[in-house]
Each structure stands twice: as structure tokens, then as C-alpha cells.
Amino acid sequence: MSSMTKIWRNISLQKLPRQRLCLCPPFEFFNPSPKHISTKKFHSSVSPSQTISFPNFAQNITTSVPTTTIVSYSKLLAELSKTKSLDPALQVHAHLTKLGLHQDPSHRNHLINLYSKCSLFGYARRLFDESPEPEDLVSWSSLISGYAQNGLGKEALLAFREMHHLGIKCNEFAFPSVLKACSLTKDLVLGRVVHGIVVVTGFESDVYVANTLVVMYAKCGEFVDSRRLFDEIPERNSVSWNALFSCYTQIECFGEAVGLFREMVASGIRPDEFSLSTIINACTGLGDIGQGNKIHGYLIKLGFDSDPFSLNALVDMYAKVGTFEDALAVFQEIGRPDTVSWNAVIAGCALHEYHDQALELFAQMTCSGLKPNVFTLSSVLKACAGLRLQELGKRLHSLLLKLDLLDAFVSVGLIDMYSKCGLLEDAKLVYDLMPQKDFIATNAMISGYTQNGADREGLMLFVEMYKKGMGFDQTTLLAILNCSAEMQAVDTCKQVHVISVKSGLQSDAFVTNSLIDSYGKCFQMDDAARIFEECPSIDLPSFTSIISAYAQCGQGEEALKLYRKLQDVEAKPDSFVCCTLLNACANLSAYEQGKQIHVHVLKYGFMSDLFAGNSLVNMYAKCGSLKDADRAFSEVPQRGIVSWSAMIGGLAQHGHGKKALLLFDKMLKDGVAPNHVTLVSVLCACNHAGLVTEAKNYFKMMEESFGIQPTQEHYACMIDVLGRAGKLDEAMDLVKKMPFEANASIWGALLGAARIHKNVELGQLAAEMLLTLEPEKSGTHVLLANIYASVGSWDNVAKMRRLMKDSKVKKEPGMSWIEVKDKIYTFIVGDRSHSRSKEIYAKLEELGDLMAKAGYVPMIEVDLHDVEQKEKELLLAHHSEKLAVAFALIATPPGAPIRVKKNLRICLDCHTAFKFICKIVSREIIVRDINRFHHFSDGSCTCGDYW
């Protein structure tokens, strides 16, 4: 690689913003003030370790440095400059001083050049100031070049001003360094002036000067001028092309860079290793793995496949936009990987979540003798965060402190690591100790709060950040909207919405989708729908957000409508959308539509997705088809606790208690540990099947065998088991022994038990507690009224009805849903809004006659209305679930199962009637009420009249 190519490689490492074009009077800019030519100014830019006086080099002279000619010393110093070999150079300098040859202009210039390259500007400037010939252009060029090569643009320009003030004219070797300094400082004004000098002195035709001008204009944001100058270069070489498309790459104009590369190849210029490594970076930025593969082919064809810069770029590209396997394969081809190589492959592991492998590679890197830097340790911190390795994370923190590498970038990684490991206090400590906090660090801290359920603290930190004017970006708003959604803080969500509009961030797709999601979780579907409709470009994530929002708000029908709209725009759904829709179908008991979503899961290849498999089990179980649920369960890959819990819960809801417990035992034998959800399902299975002894055993095993502390939900299940079985005293004893105050679920279970066993005293106690906890709920009044009615206390029934009226508590109306031909139909008691109402009521009348002949007698005692018996019979006959079944009989094929969902507990009369109807019409009737499933077939129900 030529020295000029190396210079351009260094130039390409700088990334510069655009600047407005402005003009400057040509030469008056160079009238320096005294401070510009102060030697002190130059020394102030040198680090303390460099501003030392010359040592007595004579002490270090060794006999290994022979007395040679001046030419030999010059050649030796030139070679030492190329390799930046400082220690031998110091010995040569000492030897030259001893021999009195150090004042020779050639030796002095070589030494100035060497010290400048090694960043020892104190030595270089001392030699320069002691020179009897201050007008020596070579010395000035060496000094300016040294400053520029070490990134000290301001110092280089100060030296240039001083040189110009002395009347020394630049040549083709000095101009590139001066222009590079202009690029470093983004000084377009001075750059234009230097350009003028180049033109006046006739050096614009020099290809290296022209290339540097192209870079200078590009790095100062003037790409029109840069391209114009590039086009005017008479004989462009690879360095010319490299200069331009490397600048495009640095400002992330990756497509333009790739286009320039194609132009270069088409013009017959052979790309070099720098061209190829730069374009590989452009392909990475574009995410274009196809073009990247082509460039990889060029590397091999042109024989640059051993170039370390190109190989590092390939590792980075494959890690970011290809496959990690390819990245690892390229990495293994590197003979002696450097820190950049290791960083690229370790970062690739972290990106692809191969956290174990990232740690293994880190160990190999340290064993190879290379020291990690901040980029290495940041990737390793990500691996620790991914694996929740607290102790290793803490050791890395200690290492960072020891190496004094704890900058803002690494601090953000530490905050993220501690947050994901659940060590929120440690994350907060790192954040508090940061001397300067920017919004990136604050974003990490807010996200940490959100991840650990401390949403309120996250919101408070954002408010503090906003008041300080710290600034924010879309990541900040996403984190805050997530906090708002979790807290269902509608007002905060609206305030963030306003901020997003004012800042222009609402146009960001992620912010828009997050707003839809947050409004949905806050049950503000009108706002969510409005944002969706106002989206300038509706894409799959937008549809995903709004579909999820409707599903979460219980508006499954709207979610399914939007899915059909998604198909109309020919957007391919992802597994998350399918899972959301399956859950919506489960809540609606939309069996037919659920089957259609199942077809799409198969079509798009999501069957291997664990979440999709679990959602299918849940959907079929909640739609009343245990056969389909069991088939879906058997096809779930690598069944986890969610899969087992879904199937056990499905069996429990359908009243197959013993099958549920057998499946639970099988789960334990397979080595899957239960969680609190599984054990709720197990206790529910015992409850629906009346398995009291089994329930007691499992309840006792919770803490003893599984280490799970019973929650209110587990106690409610257990109390319901005892209450339904008539063990009311045991149930009350358990309530008294609970380690916390009983909630509404506990008292609701006791009230239900009191209704079943007609225990007025217990019913009154439970109702009194429930009315205190949930005064707005009508169910308590209704159940207590039922208890009074069951013992013939009609005066108390009337009192309860008056109390409800006076308290303005409205009884929740009974509603039933049924799916026919992909459409959900809703019915309420006495409903005549359906287009086929006449047929429905005619079918009910027909069924009533047939049931009466079969021995059915309406159970009017369950109706609490103060009306005549005949009217009570009509009210019972027109319950919502009976209307739904009658509609199914006239609208679905003979013999097809009838699936009905009800929002309340099925009443005793309807339960009795369906046992008659299923036998009369020879159809299975499946009713899913608020508690469980009832499968009516051949005159009986799977619940065994125990519900």
C-alpha cells in the first residue's frame, strides 16, 4: 500500500456534517496576529509527557550505531520515520548530536518529520525553533503533516499561517496536509482560500492536491463543488475515486457511494483494497447483502482477500446484514486478528444474541494478548445483559474503572446491563455518577425503569430531563409511551402525543405505532384509530399496532376486520399479528375465523414459532374444540410452561378435571416446573370436577414442592372448591388463615357457595363485604337476591331490587354471541333486532312444544321479576343463549355443532332446556359462560350439573 493511500485511509476516518457555502477575501485571512506565531502556542498543544527537555542522549549511545556518512544517516532516519521507530531514532539523534551532525538540514528535517509522526511535537518544535534556516519548506511541511496526521487540525493551520506570514510558499507536498487540516476543522472558508492559492501557484493539476481538494469540499458538506472538482481531474486514479466515495460513505450516502464505485469499475480503474473495504462499509449501511457478496467476490478475484482492513469490513458486514456464520467464517480466515477484527465478530455475536459465543470469543481475545477497548467491553456488557450475568457484569465494571475507560458510551452499556440484570439501584448509581448526562444515557435509565416495572420513576426522570432542556429523540418518546401504557396514564400519553407533534417526531413510524399501542392500552380506541387513519404510509407495523390495540380492548371483531383490510393491501402478516388475531378469536369464541387464521399460520410458515403454537392451543380450547387444541398442542415445538398451562387450563375449563391432572403429572415428569398460572389451572380443574381431596393436596404442595407462595387467585380457587363441595366452615377457616386481606374474588367465591347451598347468613356476609369493595357491581345484588329467592324470602328479593334502583346500580344484561359464516351475531334477552327474528321466535316456539312433550318444565323460580307466571315463562324462553341456539338451528347445516358464548353464568333453566334441545335436534351444543364450558350432548352436560 502506498504512503498516499495510507494518508487517504486516515482521511476517510473522519465524518463531517454539511456546512453552508461562504466566500472569503483571498489573502488577508493570513495576516496573523502575534499569538498565531507564538512558540508557546505550539507547546501548549503538546501533552505533558511530550513537553520535556532533551535528555542527555550521549549516555544512551551504543557501539551498535556506527560512524557513517551523512547520506546513510538520512536513509536510516527516513526508514525509522516510516515505521515510527522512536527508540532507535532517539539513539541516532543522540549520536548525531555527539558527532555535531544534528544541525545538518537533511538530518534535522528527517528528525522533525519523525517526531511529528510520533506525536512528539515538543521535540519537533524545539528542533524547528533552533534551526538557523526558518524558511525551510521541508521542515514546515513535516510539522504541518505531523499535526494533520495526528488529528490536530487547528495546530496544523496555526503552523500554516505562521509559514505563510514568513513568505514561504507551499508545494505539492505541503498543500495536501494543509487541506486535510481544513477538512479536520471543517474550515471551508480557509479551504477556499487555500484552493485559490493552489490555482495561483499552478498545483491544481497535481493529482494528489486535486484529490485532497475533492475530500476537503466533501467533508465540509459541499458535494456539488467536490464532484465538479473530481470531474475536472484530468487523470483520475483509484485514490481520486476512493477520496470521493469514502466521503459519501462517511455521511451515510451509501447508495451514491456504491454508484460511484460502479462508475469507477466501468471507467477501467482497478479498485484497490481501500476501495473495496470502503464499499463493503457502504453495503453494510445499505443493508445490501447481495451487493456485499459481489464485493467479496472482487476481493478474492483481485487478490485482496488477505487485506486486514477488507477482512474486518467483511466481518462487520456479515455480522450486521448477513449471517453470523459467514461473519465467523471470514474472521477465521484472518491470520492475526487485531482489536478491530475481534470487536467486529464479538459485536456480531451480541447483535445476533449469541451471548455465550461472544463471551467465549472475548476470552480467546484476551488470551491472544490483545487488550480490549471500550468497544470490546461494550459488546461484552451486552452479552452479560442478555444472559443476566450479574457477577461477570460487575467484574467488567471493575475492569473498566481500573483501565480508566469509563466514558459516557460505556456508562450507557453499564446502565443497560444492570437494568436487565434487575439491579436497578446499581444502574441508577452509574447514571448518577456520570459527570455529564445526555439524553442517550437518560434514555437508557428510563428504559431500565420500564424493564423493572418502575414506570412512575421513568416518567419522573423524563419530566426532569425535559425541564432541563436536555433534549430527546424518538427512543425517549418510545420509552415514555411504554411507561404510560403500562400505567394506563391517559393524560401522560396525550402530553407525549403533543410533544411528538411539536417536535416533528410523530412522523416517525415507531413513534406513531407506539402512540397507537399506548392509546389502545389506555382503552382510548378513538384516539388510536384516528392516529392510524392519519398515518401517511400505513405499513405492517401500523396494522400490527392497531390490530393489537383492538384485541387488547376486547374489540376482537374490529381486529378481524382490519386483518381483512391488511390482506387487501397484500401485506404479509408476521407471527405476532397471527398470534394477536388467534387470541381475539379465542375471546370471541370465533371458531371458524380462528381456523382461517390457522391456515395463514401454516401458509406463512409460522408453525415453528412457539408463540403461534401456544396461541393455537389457547384459541381452540377457548372456542370449545378440545380435539383441535390437543392436536395443536402435540405440534408445538419444544413445549414450555406456557404450552402446558394452556392445555391444562383448556381441559379444566371444559370440565375434564382428571385429564387435566394427568397432563400436569406428565408435565412434571418431562422436567417442566409449574408456575403460578399452571397451578391456578390445576386448582380450577379440581374445582370444576369436584375433586376436593386432590385440590387440597396440590394447594399444600405449592410451597412445599414447587416453592410458589399462594396468591389471592390460588386462595380464591381453593375457597371455591371447598364452598361448592358444601365445606363452608373449612372455606371460612381458610379465609381467616390467609396472610392478606380477602379481595373481591375471595368473597365472590363465598357468595357463590352460599347461593348453591342456600346459606343466607354466609351470603349476607359475603355480599356486605363485596358491596364495600365493589359497590358498582350488579352481580352481588343479583346473587344475594337469588339466595333470598331460593329460600322463598321474596320480601328481601324486593328490597334488593329497590336497593339496586335507589343506588342506580344497573344489572348487567345477559348477552350471547354466535358465529355463523365468519360473522359474529349478538343477542340479548327478548331481542327482535335480527333480520330473521320471526324465524328465530318460530323456532323457539317449535322447540318449546317439543320440550314440553319431552317433560321440560320452565324453572320460573330463577326469574326475579315481579310479574305473572306466564310472563316469567316467556322471559325465560327468550333468554339470549336460547335465541342464539334457535338462530344456529335455522342458519347452520344439520348436525353441525352449535357454539355459543355468554357474558354471564348460564342460568339453571337454560342449562336444563339445552339438555332437552340437544337430544331433540341431535346436535352438540357448546356453551362457554363466564366460568367454564358446557358441552350438551344426548341429553346431558359434561359439567354433570356441577358448575
Tab-separated table of C-alpha atoms in Angstrom, residues 62-448:
chain	number	residue	atom	x	y	z
A	62	THR	CA	25.827	2.272	21.894
A	63	THR	CA	28.561	0.908	19.750
A	64	SER	CA	25.844	-0.594	17.557
A	65	VAL	CA	25.449	2.807	15.840
A	66	PRO	CA	28.471	3.142	13.577
A	67	THR	CA	30.061	6.330	12.287
A	68	THR	CA	28.629	6.594	8.772
A	69	THR	CA	28.178	9.117	6.024
A	70	ILE	CA	25.513	11.833	6.048
A	71	VAL	CA	23.647	10.012	3.284
A	72	SER	CA	23.497	6.829	5.347
A	73	TYR	CA	22.085	8.689	8.380
A	74	SER	CA	19.432	10.312	6.200
A	75	LYS	CA	18.364	6.966	4.794
A	76	LEU	CA	18.309	5.440	8.272
A	77	LEU	CA	16.142	8.267	9.651
A	78	ALA	CA	13.809	8.010	6.644
A	79	GLU	CA	13.288	4.287	7.330
A	80	LEU	CA	12.726	4.931	11.036
A	81	SER	CA	10.123	7.578	10.114
A	82	LYS	CA	8.188	5.081	8.004
A	83	THR	CA	7.982	2.611	10.886
A	84	LYS	CA	7.698	5.265	13.617
A	85	SER	CA	10.544	3.526	15.463
A	86	LEU	CA	11.093	6.020	18.255
A	87	ASP	CA	13.724	4.374	20.488
A	88	PRO	CA	16.281	3.747	17.719
A	89	ALA	CA	15.609	7.260	16.397
A	90	LEU	CA	16.413	8.774	19.803
A	91	GLN	CA	19.711	6.865	19.790
A	92	VAL	CA	20.541	8.102	16.277
A	93	HIS	CA	19.655	11.654	17.327
A	94	ALA	CA	21.968	11.380	20.309
A	95	HIS	CA	24.750	10.016	18.127
A	96	LEU	CA	24.317	12.812	15.583
A	97	THR	CA	24.446	15.373	18.406
A	98	LYS	CA	27.687	13.859	19.707
A	99	LEU	CA	29.202	13.992	16.218
A	100	GLY	CA	27.935	17.557	15.637
A	101	LEU	CA	25.860	16.481	12.655
A	102	HIS	CA	22.452	17.294	14.147
A	103	GLN	CA	22.396	20.778	12.546
A	104	ASP	CA	22.630	19.337	9.067
A	105	PRO	CA	19.366	20.428	7.288
A	106	SER	CA	18.670	16.939	5.947
A	107	HIS	CA	19.092	15.285	9.357
A	108	ARG	CA	17.083	17.989	11.088
A	109	ASN	CA	14.207	17.683	8.604
A	110	HIS	CA	14.150	13.897	8.957
A	111	LEU	CA	14.089	14.210	12.762
A	112	ILE	CA	11.315	16.830	12.667
A	113	ASN	CA	9.330	14.539	10.372
A	114	LEU	CA	9.885	11.511	12.642
A	115	TYR	CA	8.999	13.323	15.902
A	116	SER	CA	5.899	14.834	14.269
A	117	LYS	CA	4.696	11.437	13.102
A	118	CYS	CA	5.236	10.044	16.594
A	119	SER	CA	3.232	12.973	18.076
A	120	LEU	CA	6.300	14.280	19.938
A	121	PHE	CA	5.600	17.852	18.867
A	122	GLY	CA	7.632	19.280	21.745
A	123	TYR	CA	10.799	17.687	20.311
A	124	ALA	CA	9.838	18.567	16.730
A	125	ARG	CA	9.132	22.208	17.562
A	126	ARG	CA	12.361	22.551	19.590
A	127	LEU	CA	14.382	21.342	16.605
A	128	PHE	CA	12.382	23.624	14.352
A	129	ASP	CA	12.935	26.735	16.542
A	130	GLU	CA	16.662	26.020	16.831
A	131	SER	CA	17.062	25.861	13.066
A	132	PRO	CA	19.218	28.608	11.538
A	133	GLU	CA	17.031	28.391	8.419
A	134	PRO	CA	13.398	29.108	9.471
A	135	GLU	CA	12.376	29.377	5.804
A	136	ASP	CA	12.999	25.670	5.190
A	137	LEU	CA	9.813	24.439	3.452
A	138	VAL	CA	10.595	20.783	4.180
A	139	SER	CA	10.659	21.411	7.940
A	140	TRP	CA	7.364	23.322	7.810
A	141	SER	CA	5.772	20.597	5.665
A	142	SER	CA	6.913	17.904	8.106
A	143	LEU	CA	5.493	19.775	11.081
A	144	ILE	CA	2.161	20.571	9.408
A	145	SER	CA	1.877	16.995	8.111
A	146	GLY	CA	2.539	15.614	11.600
A	147	TYR	CA	-0.161	17.768	13.142
A	148	ALA	CA	-2.659	16.830	10.413
A	149	GLN	CA	-1.880	13.106	10.551
A	150	ASN	CA	-2.449	13.100	14.321
A	151	GLY	CA	-5.808	14.876	14.025
A	152	LEU	CA	-4.540	18.238	15.318
A	153	GLY	CA	-6.127	20.347	12.610
A	154	LYS	CA	-6.090	23.648	14.496
A	155	GLU	CA	-2.388	23.326	15.287
A	156	ALA	CA	-1.625	22.454	11.661
A	157	LEU	CA	-3.435	25.587	10.460
A	158	LEU	CA	-1.643	27.785	13.019
A	159	ALA	CA	1.676	26.466	11.663
A	160	PHE	CA	0.492	27.126	8.114
A	161	ARG	CA	-0.439	30.719	8.972
A	162	GLU	CA	2.990	31.277	10.530
A	163	MET	CA	4.720	29.766	7.489
A	164	HIS	CA	2.659	31.918	5.130
A	165	HIS	CA	3.460	35.019	7.197
A	166	LEU	CA	7.160	34.264	6.660
A	167	GLY	CA	6.556	34.260	2.932
A	168	ILE	CA	7.229	30.560	2.435
A	169	LYS	CA	5.242	29.127	-0.450
A	170	CYS	CA	3.629	25.703	-0.335
A	171	ASN	CA	4.329	22.958	-2.823
A	172	GLU	CA	2.533	19.773	-3.921
A	173	PHE	CA	3.691	18.018	-0.709
A	174	ALA	CA	2.533	20.704	1.749
A	175	PHE	CA	-0.851	21.518	0.202
A	176	PRO	CA	-2.436	18.084	0.928
A	177	SER	CA	-1.573	18.415	4.646
A	178	VAL	CA	-2.992	21.958	4.850
A	179	LEU	CA	-6.188	20.902	3.055
A	180	LYS	CA	-6.500	17.891	5.341
A	181	ALA	CA	-6.292	20.252	8.324
A	182	CYS	CA	-9.123	22.302	6.767
A	183	SER	CA	-11.141	19.075	6.493
A	184	LEU	CA	-10.450	18.202	10.129
A	185	THR	CA	-11.614	21.608	11.361
A	186	LYS	CA	-14.447	21.904	8.782
A	187	ASP	CA	-12.924	25.269	7.888
A	188	LEU	CA	-14.484	25.818	4.466
A	189	VAL	CA	-13.524	29.497	4.431
A	190	LEU	CA	-9.809	28.769	4.784
A	191	GLY	CA	-10.174	25.778	2.470
A	192	ARG	CA	-11.468	28.032	-0.309
A	193	VAL	CA	-8.557	30.446	0.258
A	194	VAL	CA	-6.049	27.584	0.067
A	195	HIS	CA	-7.820	26.421	-3.080
A	196	GLY	CA	-7.203	29.887	-4.519
A	197	ILE	CA	-3.506	29.650	-3.674
A	198	VAL	CA	-3.369	26.219	-5.315
A	199	VAL	CA	-4.820	27.681	-8.517
A	200	VAL	CA	-2.490	30.733	-8.457
A	201	THR	CA	0.598	28.587	-7.879
A	202	GLY	CA	-0.425	26.093	-10.570
A	203	PHE	CA	-0.665	22.955	-8.422
A	204	GLU	CA	-4.335	22.189	-9.175
A	205	SER	CA	-3.267	19.793	-11.933
A	206	ASP	CA	-1.330	17.681	-9.414
A	207	VAL	CA	-3.458	14.592	-8.823
A	208	TYR	CA	-2.705	14.370	-5.076
A	209	VAL	CA	-3.518	18.049	-4.466
A	210	ALA	CA	-6.665	17.692	-6.571
A	211	ASN	CA	-7.707	14.613	-4.604
A	212	THR	CA	-7.257	16.472	-1.330
A	213	LEU	CA	-9.395	19.334	-2.612
A	214	VAL	CA	-12.137	16.846	-3.507
A	215	VAL	CA	-12.025	15.449	0.034
A	216	MET	CA	-11.925	18.877	1.664
A	217	TYR	CA	-15.059	20.097	-0.113
A	218	ALA	CA	-16.860	16.812	0.516
A	219	LYS	CA	-16.032	16.795	4.234
A	220	CYS	CA	-17.190	20.390	4.521
A	221	GLY	CA	-20.526	19.334	3.013
A	222	GLU	CA	-20.040	20.914	-0.407
A	223	PHE	CA	-20.647	17.834	-2.545
A	224	VAL	CA	-21.544	19.774	-5.691
A	225	ASP	CA	-18.151	21.501	-5.658
A	226	SER	CA	-16.456	18.263	-4.667
A	227	ARG	CA	-17.942	16.354	-7.593
A	228	ARG	CA	-17.158	19.239	-10.006
A	229	LEU	CA	-13.505	19.225	-8.982
A	230	PHE	CA	-13.437	15.440	-9.234
A	231	ASP	CA	-14.781	15.572	-12.782
A	232	GLU	CA	-12.100	18.143	-13.700
A	233	ILE	CA	-9.168	15.917	-12.635
A	234	PRO	CA	-7.513	15.068	-15.973
A	235	GLU	CA	-6.115	11.676	-14.983
A	236	ARG	CA	-8.122	10.218	-12.124
A	237	ASN	CA	-6.554	7.295	-10.289
A	238	SER	CA	-8.023	4.927	-7.686
A	239	VAL	CA	-7.094	7.389	-4.937
A	240	SER	CA	-9.260	10.025	-6.632
A	241	TRP	CA	-12.264	7.723	-6.702
A	242	ASN	CA	-11.587	6.472	-3.177
A	243	ALA	CA	-11.457	10.025	-1.881
A	244	LEU	CA	-14.925	10.812	-3.179
A	245	PHE	CA	-16.901	7.691	-2.378
A	246	SER	CA	-15.301	7.342	1.065
A	247	CYS	CA	-16.700	10.798	1.876
A	248	TYR	CA	-20.137	9.730	0.644
A	249	THR	CA	-19.919	6.666	2.879
A	250	GLN	CA	-18.977	8.751	5.908
A	251	ILE	CA	-22.061	10.952	5.562
A	252	GLU	CA	-24.188	7.807	5.071
A	253	CYS	CA	-24.959	8.444	1.376
A	254	PHE	CA	-24.337	4.752	0.823
A	255	GLY	CA	-26.273	4.420	-2.431
A	256	GLU	CA	-24.278	7.257	-4.028
A	257	ALA	CA	-21.024	5.639	-2.869
A	258	VAL	CA	-21.943	2.303	-4.463
A	259	GLY	CA	-22.948	4.144	-7.639
A	260	LEU	CA	-19.547	5.853	-7.780
A	261	PHE	CA	-17.820	2.519	-7.303
A	262	ARG	CA	-19.680	1.128	-10.306
A	263	GLU	CA	-18.639	4.193	-12.336
A	264	MET	CA	-15.020	3.624	-11.327
A	265	VAL	CA	-15.060	-0.022	-12.398
A	266	ALA	CA	-16.842	0.864	-15.659
A	267	SER	CA	-14.171	3.513	-16.411
A	268	GLY	CA	-11.487	0.829	-16.298
A	269	ILE	CA	-9.899	1.849	-12.976
A	270	ARG	CA	-8.861	-1.194	-10.981
A	271	PRO	CA	-10.150	-0.895	-7.403
A	272	ASP	CA	-7.622	-1.329	-4.614
A	273	GLU	CA	-8.108	-2.777	-1.149
A	274	PHE	CA	-9.168	0.602	0.231
A	275	SER	CA	-11.848	0.964	-2.475
A	276	LEU	CA	-13.257	-2.447	-1.638
A	277	SER	CA	-13.227	-2.062	2.157
A	278	THR	CA	-14.985	1.315	1.828
A	279	ILE	CA	-17.697	-0.080	-0.447
A	280	ILE	CA	-18.186	-3.034	1.885
A	281	ASN	CA	-18.968	-0.475	4.603
A	282	ALA	CA	-21.413	1.217	2.215
A	283	CYS	CA	-23.143	-2.135	1.565
A	284	THR	CA	-23.398	-2.593	5.335
A	285	GLY	CA	-25.043	0.807	5.637
A	286	LEU	CA	-27.483	-0.056	2.833
A	287	GLY	CA	-28.192	-3.482	4.291
A	288	ASP	CA	-27.493	-4.844	0.798
A	289	ILE	CA	-26.003	-8.279	1.369
A	290	GLY	CA	-26.292	-9.118	-2.350
A	291	GLN	CA	-24.020	-6.254	-3.369
A	292	GLY	CA	-21.781	-7.089	-0.419
A	293	ASN	CA	-21.342	-10.630	-1.709
A	294	LYS	CA	-20.311	-9.223	-5.101
A	295	ILE	CA	-17.664	-7.025	-3.485
A	296	HIS	CA	-16.436	-10.068	-1.564
A	297	GLY	CA	-16.019	-11.736	-4.941
A	298	TYR	CA	-13.992	-8.746	-6.204
A	299	LEU	CA	-11.712	-9.069	-3.170
A	300	ILE	CA	-10.959	-12.683	-3.943
A	301	LYS	CA	-10.596	-12.089	-7.701
A	302	LEU	CA	-8.194	-9.150	-7.244
A	303	GLY	CA	-6.147	-10.914	-4.573
A	304	PHE	CA	-7.043	-8.637	-1.655
A	305	ASP	CA	-8.704	-11.348	0.420
A	306	SER	CA	-5.840	-11.188	2.927
A	307	ASP	CA	-6.071	-7.417	3.429
A	308	PRO	CA	-6.867	-6.902	7.135
A	309	PHE	CA	-8.979	-3.752	6.553
A	310	SER	CA	-11.120	-5.517	3.963
A	311	LEU	CA	-11.498	-8.657	6.066
A	312	ASN	CA	-12.545	-6.585	9.085
A	313	ALA	CA	-15.100	-4.772	6.933
A	314	LEU	CA	-16.417	-8.135	5.686
A	315	VAL	CA	-16.770	-9.478	9.224
A	316	ASP	CA	-18.677	-6.325	10.189
A	317	MET	CA	-20.928	-6.535	7.113
A	318	TYR	CA	-21.847	-10.197	7.511
A	319	ALA	CA	-22.423	-9.709	11.240
A	320	LYS	CA	-24.792	-6.786	10.676
A	321	VAL	CA	-26.688	-7.630	7.483
A	322	GLY	CA	-25.809	-11.214	6.647
A	323	THR	CA	-25.493	-14.348	8.713
A	324	PHE	CA	-23.267	-14.653	11.718
A	325	GLU	CA	-21.945	-17.943	10.362
A	326	ASP	CA	-20.487	-16.083	7.358
A	327	ALA	CA	-19.026	-13.417	9.657
A	328	LEU	CA	-17.346	-16.102	11.742
A	329	ALA	CA	-16.026	-17.873	8.631
A	330	VAL	CA	-14.356	-14.661	7.385
A	331	PHE	CA	-12.992	-13.937	10.859
A	332	GLN	CA	-11.357	-17.359	10.970
A	333	GLU	CA	-9.538	-16.540	7.702
A	334	ILE	CA	-7.735	-13.606	9.343
A	335	GLY	CA	-4.197	-14.752	10.155
A	336	ARG	CA	-3.551	-12.386	13.041
A	337	PRO	CA	-6.803	-10.679	14.018
A	338	ASP	CA	-6.355	-7.248	15.556
A	339	THR	CA	-8.617	-5.474	18.030
A	340	VAL	CA	-10.897	-4.254	15.241
A	341	SER	CA	-11.331	-7.836	13.994
A	342	TRP	CA	-12.208	-9.140	17.441
A	343	ASN	CA	-14.551	-6.219	18.080
A	344	ALA	CA	-16.433	-6.868	14.836
A	345	VAL	CA	-17.012	-10.568	15.487
A	346	ILE	CA	-17.850	-10.107	19.191
A	347	ALA	CA	-20.277	-7.294	18.304
A	348	GLY	CA	-21.830	-9.623	15.717
A	349	CYS	CA	-22.387	-12.255	18.400
A	350	ALA	CA	-24.067	-9.689	20.651
A	351	LEU	CA	-26.212	-8.435	17.766
A	352	HIS	CA	-27.432	-11.936	16.884
A	353	GLU	CA	-27.857	-12.750	20.605
A	354	TYR	CA	-25.185	-15.466	20.582
A	355	HIS	CA	-24.193	-14.245	24.003
A	356	ASP	CA	-22.341	-17.387	25.110
A	357	GLN	CA	-20.202	-17.310	21.983
A	358	ALA	CA	-19.481	-13.603	22.486
A	359	LEU	CA	-18.032	-14.379	25.917
A	360	GLU	CA	-16.008	-17.304	24.533
A	361	LEU	CA	-14.507	-15.085	21.827
A	362	PHE	CA	-13.757	-12.403	24.400
A	363	ALA	CA	-11.845	-14.969	26.445
A	364	GLN	CA	-9.901	-16.040	23.320
A	365	MET	CA	-9.086	-12.401	22.536
A	366	THR	CA	-7.637	-11.739	25.974
A	367	CYS	CA	-5.665	-14.995	25.806
A	368	SER	CA	-4.149	-13.838	22.490
A	369	GLY	CA	-2.534	-10.937	24.329
A	370	LEU	CA	-4.675	-8.155	22.852
A	371	LYS	CA	-6.164	-5.658	25.271
A	372	PRO	CA	-9.887	-4.935	24.989
A	373	ASN	CA	-11.031	-1.376	24.369
A	374	VAL	CA	-14.320	0.388	25.081
A	375	PHE	CA	-15.971	-1.141	22.007
A	376	THR	CA	-14.969	-4.667	23.027
A	377	LEU	CA	-16.222	-4.233	26.564
A	378	SER	CA	-19.470	-2.626	25.414
A	379	SER	CA	-20.279	-5.732	23.347
A	380	VAL	CA	-19.341	-7.997	26.249
A	381	LEU	CA	-21.614	-5.960	28.517
A	382	LYS	CA	-24.460	-6.603	26.051
A	383	ALA	CA	-23.736	-10.322	26.306
A	384	CYS	CA	-23.808	-10.117	30.111
A	385	ALA	CA	-27.112	-8.249	29.906
A	386	GLY	CA	-28.545	-10.868	27.544
A	387	LEU	CA	-27.511	-13.747	29.832
A	388	ARG	CA	-28.314	-11.815	33.044
A	389	LEU	CA	-24.768	-12.475	34.318
A	390	GLN	CA	-24.638	-10.068	37.251
A	391	GLU	CA	-21.283	-11.112	38.673
A	392	LEU	CA	-19.435	-11.036	35.353
A	393	GLY	CA	-21.002	-7.660	34.621
A	394	LYS	CA	-19.725	-6.316	37.924
A	395	ARG	CA	-16.222	-7.638	37.206
A	396	LEU	CA	-16.253	-5.914	33.835
A	397	HIS	CA	-17.321	-2.725	35.601
A	398	SER	CA	-14.312	-3.039	37.887
A	399	LEU	CA	-12.043	-3.631	34.872
A	400	LEU	CA	-13.399	-0.515	33.169
A	401	LEU	CA	-12.643	1.536	36.269
A	402	LYS	CA	-9.158	0.049	36.529
A	403	LEU	CA	-8.369	0.797	32.863
A	404	ASP	CA	-9.938	4.263	33.145
A	405	LEU	CA	-12.259	3.503	30.220
A	406	LEU	CA	-15.472	4.572	31.886
A	407	ASP	CA	-16.724	7.130	29.359
A	408	ALA	CA	-20.321	8.095	28.508
A	409	PHE	CA	-20.607	5.334	25.865
A	410	VAL	CA	-19.607	2.574	28.270
A	411	SER	CA	-21.707	4.027	31.093
A	412	VAL	CA	-24.801	3.592	28.931
A	413	GLY	CA	-23.825	-0.067	28.432
A	414	LEU	CA	-23.446	-0.498	32.191
A	415	ILE	CA	-26.860	1.069	32.857
A	416	ASP	CA	-28.402	-1.320	30.325
A	417	MET	CA	-26.583	-4.335	31.783
A	418	TYR	CA	-27.546	-3.599	35.394
A	419	SER	CA	-31.154	-2.846	34.394
A	420	LYS	CA	-31.550	-6.136	32.503
A	421	CYS	CA	-29.998	-8.000	35.433
A	422	GLY	CA	-32.633	-6.487	37.733
A	423	LEU	CA	-30.045	-4.392	39.617
A	424	LEU	CA	-31.877	-1.098	39.264
A	425	GLU	CA	-30.069	0.584	42.164
A	426	ASP	CA	-26.691	-0.158	40.572
A	427	ALA	CA	-27.923	1.192	37.236
A	428	LYS	CA	-29.128	4.346	38.979
A	429	LEU	CA	-25.752	4.721	40.728
A	430	VAL	CA	-23.883	4.541	37.400
A	431	TYR	CA	-26.271	7.137	35.976
A	432	ASP	CA	-25.935	9.467	38.976
A	433	LEU	CA	-22.123	9.291	38.860
A	434	MET	CA	-21.931	10.339	35.213
A	435	PRO	CA	-20.385	13.831	35.174
A	436	GLN	CA	-22.333	14.847	32.076
A	437	LYS	CA	-25.635	13.191	31.258
A	438	ASP	CA	-27.001	13.382	27.738
A	439	PHE	CA	-30.365	12.150	26.532
A	440	ILE	CA	-28.852	8.833	25.391
A	441	ALA	CA	-27.869	7.976	28.970
A	442	THR	CA	-31.244	9.209	30.215
A	443	ASN	CA	-32.996	7.040	27.617
A	444	ALA	CA	-31.102	4.016	28.946
A	445	MET	CA	-32.101	4.854	32.513
A	446	ILE	CA	-35.773	5.387	31.597
A	447	SER	CA	-35.762	2.063	29.737
A	448	GLY	CA	-34.206	0.459	32.813
